[in-house]
Short mmCIF file of C-alpha atoms in Angstrom, two decimals:
data_model
loop_
_atom_site.label_atom_id
_atom_site.label_comp_id
_atom_site.label_asym_id
_atom_site.label_seq_id
_atom_site.Cartn_x
_atom_site.Cartn_y
_atom_site.Cartn_z
CA ILE R 14 0.33 0.09 -0.27
CA ASP R 15 2.65 2.37 0.48
CA GLU R 16 3.67 2.63 -2.86
CA MET R 17 0.15 3.47 -3.84
CA GLN R 18 -0.88 7.01 -4.63
CA ALA R 19 -2.89 8.52 -2.15
CA GLU R 20 -6.58 8.77 -3.27
CA THR R 21 -9.64 9.76 -1.50
CA ILE R 22 -12.02 6.64 -0.33
CA GLU R 23 -15.89 6.96 -0.44
CA VAL R 24 -16.69 4.80 2.62
CA THR R 25 -20.47 4.16 1.79
CA PRO R 26 -22.91 2.79 4.29
CA GLU R 27 -22.33 -0.80 2.74
CA ILE R 28 -18.73 -0.82 2.31
CA GLN R 29 -18.68 0.65 6.42
CA ALA R 30 -21.13 -2.36 7.17
CA LEU R 31 -18.27 -4.62 5.61
CA ILE R 32 -15.61 -3.30 7.53
CA ASP R 33 -17.70 -3.53 10.41
CA GLU R 34 -18.51 -7.20 9.78
CA ARG R 35 -14.92 -8.20 9.29
CA GLU R 36 -13.85 -6.38 12.94
CA ARG R 37 -16.19 -7.89 13.98
CA SER R 38 -15.21 -11.47 12.53
CA ARG R 39 -11.64 -10.82 13.46
CA GLN R 40 -12.60 -10.18 17.32
CA ILE R 41 -13.95 -13.47 17.68
CA LYS R 42 -11.10 -15.40 15.58
CA ASP R 43 -13.57 -16.32 12.46
CA PHE R 44 -10.66 -15.56 10.25
CA VAL R 45 -12.46 -17.66 7.50
CA ALA R 46 -15.07 -15.10 7.79
CA ALA R 47 -12.67 -11.87 7.65
CA ASP R 48 -10.49 -13.21 4.59
CA ARG R 49 -14.09 -13.90 2.90
CA ILE R 50 -15.32 -10.23 3.38
CA ARG R 51 -11.87 -8.78 2.68
CA LYS R 52 -12.02 -10.50 -1.10
CA ASP R 53 -15.66 -8.93 -0.99
CA LEU R 54 -14.20 -5.72 -0.47
CA MET R 55 -11.32 -6.17 -2.80
CA SER R 56 -14.01 -6.92 -5.60
CA LYS R 57 -15.55 -3.43 -4.87
CA GLY R 58 -12.06 -2.05 -5.39
CA ILE R 59 -11.34 -1.17 -1.86
CA ILE R 60 -7.89 -2.88 0.01
CA ILE R 61 -7.83 -2.68 3.79
CA LYS R 62 -4.39 -3.51 5.33
CA ASP R 63 -4.41 -4.36 8.89
CA LEU R 64 -2.06 -2.72 11.31
CA LYS R 65 0.13 -4.04 13.90
CA SER R 66 -1.58 -1.51 16.27
CA GLY R 67 -4.75 -3.41 15.94
CA GLY R 68 -6.89 -0.88 13.52
CA TYR R 69 -6.41 -0.99 9.62
CA GLU R 70 -6.29 1.43 6.58
CA LEU R 71 -7.83 1.42 3.38
CA ALA R 72 -6.66 1.85 0.12
CA VAL R 73 -8.04 1.79 -3.68
CA SER R 74 -7.75 -0.67 -5.65
CA ARG R 75 -6.69 0.06 -9.36
CA ASN R 76 -7.94 -3.57 -10.25
CA LYS R 77 -11.54 -4.57 -8.81
CA ASN R 78 -10.76 -8.08 -10.04
CA SER R 79 -7.83 -8.47 -8.05
CA ASP R 80 -8.32 -11.83 -5.82
#
């Protein structure tokens, strides 16, 4: 993500709901669900990067069909 150009990310209610659901999945250690949601976000052009501090960063994917 560091080499990506900074872009504004529009976090729609749908995207925020997916991010929230992924955070809940990670908290209960349901990593299969968290990974599924990560892929769903990627298909919508959003890359989510987990931080060591426990938070996350969002970036725009240049290729919305990434897997």
